[in-house]
Coordinates of C-alpha atoms in Angstrom, one line a residue:
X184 CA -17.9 -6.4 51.0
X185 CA -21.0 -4.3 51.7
X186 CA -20.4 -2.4 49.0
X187 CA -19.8 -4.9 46.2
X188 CA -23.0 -6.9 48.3
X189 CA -25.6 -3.2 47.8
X190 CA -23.8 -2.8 44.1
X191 CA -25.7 -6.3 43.1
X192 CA -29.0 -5.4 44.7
X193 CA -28.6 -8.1 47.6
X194 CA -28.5 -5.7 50.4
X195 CA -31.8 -4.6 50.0
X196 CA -33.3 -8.1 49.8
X197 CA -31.5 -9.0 53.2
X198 CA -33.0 -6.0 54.9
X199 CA -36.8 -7.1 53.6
X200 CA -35.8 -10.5 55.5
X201 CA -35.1 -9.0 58.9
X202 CA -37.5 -10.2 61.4
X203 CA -39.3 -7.3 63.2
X204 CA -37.9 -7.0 66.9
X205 CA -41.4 -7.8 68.3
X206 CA -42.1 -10.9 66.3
X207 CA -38.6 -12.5 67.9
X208 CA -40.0 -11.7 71.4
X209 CA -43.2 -13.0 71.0
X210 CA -41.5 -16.2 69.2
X211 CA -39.2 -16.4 72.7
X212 CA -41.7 -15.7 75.2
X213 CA -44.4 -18.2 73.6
X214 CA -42.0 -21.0 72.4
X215 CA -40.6 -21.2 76.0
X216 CA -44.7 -21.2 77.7
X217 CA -44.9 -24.3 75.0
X218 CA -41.5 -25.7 76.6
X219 CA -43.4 -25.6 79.8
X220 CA -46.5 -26.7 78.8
X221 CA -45.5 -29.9 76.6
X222 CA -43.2 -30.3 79.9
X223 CA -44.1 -29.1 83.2
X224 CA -43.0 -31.8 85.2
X225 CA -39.1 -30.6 84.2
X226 CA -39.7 -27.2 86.0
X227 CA -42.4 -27.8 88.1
X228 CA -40.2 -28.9 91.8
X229 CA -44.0 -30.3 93.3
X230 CA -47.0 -32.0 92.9
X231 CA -49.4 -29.2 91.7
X232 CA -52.0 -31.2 93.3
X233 CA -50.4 -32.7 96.4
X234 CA -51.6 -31.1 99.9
X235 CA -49.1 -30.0 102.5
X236 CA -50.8 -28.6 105.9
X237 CA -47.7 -27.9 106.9
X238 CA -47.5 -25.7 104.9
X239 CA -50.5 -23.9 104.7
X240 CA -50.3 -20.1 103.4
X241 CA -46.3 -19.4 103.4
X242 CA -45.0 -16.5 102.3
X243 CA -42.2 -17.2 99.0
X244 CA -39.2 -18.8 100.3
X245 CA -36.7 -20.9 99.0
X246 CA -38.7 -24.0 99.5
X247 CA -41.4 -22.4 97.7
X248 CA -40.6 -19.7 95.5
X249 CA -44.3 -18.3 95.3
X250 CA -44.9 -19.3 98.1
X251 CA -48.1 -22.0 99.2
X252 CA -52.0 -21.6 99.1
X253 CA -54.6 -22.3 101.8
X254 CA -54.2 -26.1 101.1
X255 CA -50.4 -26.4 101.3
X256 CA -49.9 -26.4 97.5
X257 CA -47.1 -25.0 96.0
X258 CA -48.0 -22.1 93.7
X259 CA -45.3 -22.2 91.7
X260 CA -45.7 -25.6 90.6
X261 CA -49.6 -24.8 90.2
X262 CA -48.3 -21.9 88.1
X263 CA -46.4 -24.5 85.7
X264 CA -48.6 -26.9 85.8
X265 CA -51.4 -24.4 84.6
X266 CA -49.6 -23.6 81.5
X267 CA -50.7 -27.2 80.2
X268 CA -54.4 -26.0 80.4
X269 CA -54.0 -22.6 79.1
X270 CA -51.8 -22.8 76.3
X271 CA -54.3 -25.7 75.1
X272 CA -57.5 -22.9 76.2
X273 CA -55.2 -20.7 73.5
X274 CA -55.1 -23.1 70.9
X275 CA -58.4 -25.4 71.2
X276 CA -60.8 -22.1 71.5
X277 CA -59.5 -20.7 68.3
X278 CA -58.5 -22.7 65.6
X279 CA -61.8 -24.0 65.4
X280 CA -63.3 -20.2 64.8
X281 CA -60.2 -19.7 63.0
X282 CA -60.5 -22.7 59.9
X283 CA -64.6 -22.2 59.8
X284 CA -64.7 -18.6 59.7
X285 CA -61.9 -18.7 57.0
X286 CA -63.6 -20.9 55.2
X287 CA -67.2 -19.0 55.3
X288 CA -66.1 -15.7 54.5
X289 CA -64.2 -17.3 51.6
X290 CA -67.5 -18.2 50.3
X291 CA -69.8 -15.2 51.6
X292 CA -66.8 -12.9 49.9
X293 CA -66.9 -14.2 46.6
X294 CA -70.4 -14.7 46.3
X295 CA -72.1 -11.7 47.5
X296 CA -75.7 -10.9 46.5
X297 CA -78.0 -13.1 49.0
X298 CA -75.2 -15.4 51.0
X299 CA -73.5 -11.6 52.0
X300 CA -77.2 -10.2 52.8
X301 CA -77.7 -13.6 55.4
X302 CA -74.2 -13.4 57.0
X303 CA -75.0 -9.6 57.3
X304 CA -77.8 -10.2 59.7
X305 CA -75.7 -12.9 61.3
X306 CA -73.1 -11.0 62.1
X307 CA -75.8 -8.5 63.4
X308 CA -77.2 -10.4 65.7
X309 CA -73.8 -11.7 66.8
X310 CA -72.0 -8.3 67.5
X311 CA -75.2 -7.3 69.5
X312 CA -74.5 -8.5 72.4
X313 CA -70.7 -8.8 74.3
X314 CA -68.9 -11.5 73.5
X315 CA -67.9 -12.7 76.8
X316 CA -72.0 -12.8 78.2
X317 CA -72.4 -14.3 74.9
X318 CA -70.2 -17.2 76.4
X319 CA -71.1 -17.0 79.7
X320 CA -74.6 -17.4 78.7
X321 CA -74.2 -20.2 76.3
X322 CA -71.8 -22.2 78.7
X323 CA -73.9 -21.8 81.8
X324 CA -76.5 -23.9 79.5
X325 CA -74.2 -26.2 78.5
X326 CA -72.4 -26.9 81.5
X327 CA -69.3 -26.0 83.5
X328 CA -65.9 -27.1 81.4
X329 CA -63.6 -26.6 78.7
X330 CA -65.2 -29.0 76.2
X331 CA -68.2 -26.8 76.5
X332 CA -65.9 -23.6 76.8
X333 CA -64.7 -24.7 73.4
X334 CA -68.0 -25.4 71.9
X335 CA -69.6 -22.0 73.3
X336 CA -66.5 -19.7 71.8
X337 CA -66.7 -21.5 67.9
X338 CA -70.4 -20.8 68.4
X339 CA -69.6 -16.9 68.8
X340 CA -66.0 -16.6 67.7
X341 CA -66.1 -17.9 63.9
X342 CA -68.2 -14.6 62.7
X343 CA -64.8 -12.2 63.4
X344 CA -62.9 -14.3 61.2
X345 CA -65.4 -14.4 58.7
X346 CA -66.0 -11.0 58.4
X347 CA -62.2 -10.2 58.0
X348 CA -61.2 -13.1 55.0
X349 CA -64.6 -11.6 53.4
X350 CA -63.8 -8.1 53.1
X351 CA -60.6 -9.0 52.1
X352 CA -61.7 -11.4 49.2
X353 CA -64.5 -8.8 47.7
X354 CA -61.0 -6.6 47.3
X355 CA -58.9 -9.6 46.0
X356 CA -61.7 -11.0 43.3
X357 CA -62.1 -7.3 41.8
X358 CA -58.3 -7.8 40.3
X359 CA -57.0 -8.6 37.3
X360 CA -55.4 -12.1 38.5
X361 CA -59.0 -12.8 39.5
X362 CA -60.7 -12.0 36.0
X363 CA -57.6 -13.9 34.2
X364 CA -58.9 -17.0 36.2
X365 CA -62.7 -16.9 35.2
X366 CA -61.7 -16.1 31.7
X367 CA -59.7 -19.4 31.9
X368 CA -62.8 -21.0 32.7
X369 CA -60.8 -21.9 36.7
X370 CA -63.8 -23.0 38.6
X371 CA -64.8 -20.7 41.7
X372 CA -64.0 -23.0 44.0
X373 CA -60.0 -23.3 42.3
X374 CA -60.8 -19.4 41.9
X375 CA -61.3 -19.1 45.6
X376 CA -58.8 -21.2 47.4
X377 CA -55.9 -21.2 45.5
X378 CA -55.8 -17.5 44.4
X379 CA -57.6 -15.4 46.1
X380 CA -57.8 -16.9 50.1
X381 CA -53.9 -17.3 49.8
X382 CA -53.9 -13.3 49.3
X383 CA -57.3 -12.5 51.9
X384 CA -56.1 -14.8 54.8
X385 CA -53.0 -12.7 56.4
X386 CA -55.4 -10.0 58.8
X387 CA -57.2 -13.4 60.0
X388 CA -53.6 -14.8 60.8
X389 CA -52.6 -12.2 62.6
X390 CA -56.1 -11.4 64.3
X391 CA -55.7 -15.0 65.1
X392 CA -52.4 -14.6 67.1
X393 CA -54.4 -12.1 69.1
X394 CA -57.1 -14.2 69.8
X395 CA -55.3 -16.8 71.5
X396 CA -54.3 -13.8 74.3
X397 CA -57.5 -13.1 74.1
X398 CA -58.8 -16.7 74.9
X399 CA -56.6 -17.2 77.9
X400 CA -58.2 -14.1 79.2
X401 CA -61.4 -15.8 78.4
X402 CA -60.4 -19.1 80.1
X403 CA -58.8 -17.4 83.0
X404 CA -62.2 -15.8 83.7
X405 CA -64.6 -18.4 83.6
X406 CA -62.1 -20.8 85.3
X407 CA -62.3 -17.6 88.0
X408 CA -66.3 -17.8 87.9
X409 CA -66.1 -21.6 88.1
X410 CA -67.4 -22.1 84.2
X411 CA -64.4 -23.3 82.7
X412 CA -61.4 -25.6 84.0
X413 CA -62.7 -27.3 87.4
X414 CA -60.6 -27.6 90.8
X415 CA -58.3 -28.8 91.5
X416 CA -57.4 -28.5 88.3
X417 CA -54.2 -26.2 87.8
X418 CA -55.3 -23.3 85.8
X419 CA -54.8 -19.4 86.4
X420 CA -57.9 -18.5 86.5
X421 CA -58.8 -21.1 89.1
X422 CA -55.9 -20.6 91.1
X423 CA -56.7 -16.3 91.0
X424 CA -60.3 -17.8 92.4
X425 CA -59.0 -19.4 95.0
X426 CA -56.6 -16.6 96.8
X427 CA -59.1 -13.8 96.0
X428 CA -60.3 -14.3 100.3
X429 CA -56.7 -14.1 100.8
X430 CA -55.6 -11.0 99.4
X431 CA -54.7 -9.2 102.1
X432 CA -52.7 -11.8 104.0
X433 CA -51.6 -14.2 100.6
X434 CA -51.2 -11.9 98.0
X435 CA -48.9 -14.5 96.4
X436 CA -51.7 -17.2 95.4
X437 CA -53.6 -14.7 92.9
X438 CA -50.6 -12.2 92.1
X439 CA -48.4 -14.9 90.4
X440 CA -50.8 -16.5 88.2
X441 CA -51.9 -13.4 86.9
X442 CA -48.3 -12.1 85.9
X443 CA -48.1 -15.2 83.8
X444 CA -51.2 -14.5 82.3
X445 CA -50.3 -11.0 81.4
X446 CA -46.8 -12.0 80.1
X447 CA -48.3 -15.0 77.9
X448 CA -50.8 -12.5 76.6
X449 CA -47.8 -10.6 76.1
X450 CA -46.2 -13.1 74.0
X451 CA -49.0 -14.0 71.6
X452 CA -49.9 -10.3 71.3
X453 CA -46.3 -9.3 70.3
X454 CA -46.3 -12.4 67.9
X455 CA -48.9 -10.8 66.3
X456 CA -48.0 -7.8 65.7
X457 CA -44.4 -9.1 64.6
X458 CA -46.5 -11.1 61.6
X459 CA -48.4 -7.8 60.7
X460 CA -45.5 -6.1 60.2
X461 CA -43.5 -9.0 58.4
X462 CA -46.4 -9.7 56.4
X463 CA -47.1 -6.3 55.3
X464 CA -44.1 -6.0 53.6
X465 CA -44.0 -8.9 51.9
X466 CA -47.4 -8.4 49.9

């Protein structure tokens, strides 16, 4: 059968559509955080919210799996609860960034000449300066929360993505296919987004996937410093806040939270590079 299947020229095709190893796990690990998040109250066994003095700063047990924090609450079910919060941190901080930039460097990449020179200097001015005190300082104006979370990152965040789809659309409107449209008198806006942003936008996709570990990170760390989701909200970076006095004796209320922080980081990053490589050889 294999023969007769390679002798046709199938088998090749069928190799080009296996999925890389990495994209399946990334597809596993983040299509199960969604199943929590769209769901935690299936998994979660308490209140995330609900104080137990009790109960106050218990070890793991079977009762409580990851054990309890300084009010009673049951970490694990914090843990759950939190994946609400940050998978929506993942997907609210980015896709705002993601469609803008896209759409700018679509523009800035085809025109050139003076739009190219002012984005230049934006992006100067932008890169200047780290991104996270870039947030920090435009969120500490605005106010503690994610609304303003998400308005601070799209503030900042949009000039990575533009810079990407723009490199890659001064290559794509210098072929042939490109010319062939002008000459049919397409106009640049036809030109633009139905030739060549189809053939820029596959490093902003996958830079995207990365952005969303990169934006729990974010919201994990000014939830930490008390800028981003409030208490007693459940959120990872809240909850590594509140056991950082308890380290020595409660390891348990900052150690668990950030192990799902690193594996759902995990997850998007491996989804990522799963599209790079599945992407790449399709074009």
């Amino acid at each position: 059968m294999s023969v007769a299947v390679e002798k046709i020229g199938l088998y090749p095709r069928f190799r080009r559509l296996a999925l890389p190893r990495t994209l399946i796990s990334g597809a596993i690990i983040i299509g199960v955080s969604l199943l929590i998040a769209f769901f935690p109250a299936l998994f979660a066994p308490y209140d995330p919210i609900a104080f137990d003095y009790k109960a106050l700063l218990k070890g793991p047990t079977l009762a409580h799996p990851f054990g309890t924090d300084s009010f009673g609450r049951d970490v694990l079910s914090r843990v759950i609860h939190a994946y609400t919060i940050d998978m929506q941190i993942a997907v609210f901080a980015t896709v705002g960034p993601f469609i803008f930039g896209t759409i700018v460097g679509a523009y800035v990449g085809y025109a050139g000449g003076l739009a190219e020179a002012i984005f230049g200097r934006v992006v100067d001015a932008v890169i200047t300066f780290p991104f996270l005190v870039l947030v920090i300082a435009i969120v500490s104006v605005l106010g503690p929360g994610l609304g303003n979370m998400y308005v601070a990152v799209g503030i900042v965040g949009w000039v990575f993505y533009a810079r990407l789809v723009a490199a890659e659309v001064k290559v794509q409107k210098r072929l042939d296919y490109a010319d062939a449209g002008r000459v049919m008198g397409y106009t640049p806006m036809r030109i633009v987004f139905r030739h060549l942003l189809p053939n820029a936008i596959t490093p902003a996709i996958v830079y995207w996937m990365t952005d969303m570990a990169l934006a729990i990170l974010l919201g994990s760390s000014l939830g930490y410093l008390g800028l981003g989701a409030q208490p007693p909200a459940a959120e990872w970076g809240v909850q590594i806040a509140d056991g950082k006095n308890f380290m020595s004796t409660a390891w348990w209320i900052s150690v668990f939270p950030g192990i799902a922080i690193v594996i759902t980081g995990l997850g998007f990053s491996l989804l990522g590079d799963g599209l790079a490589q599945l992407l790449r050889v399709r074009r």
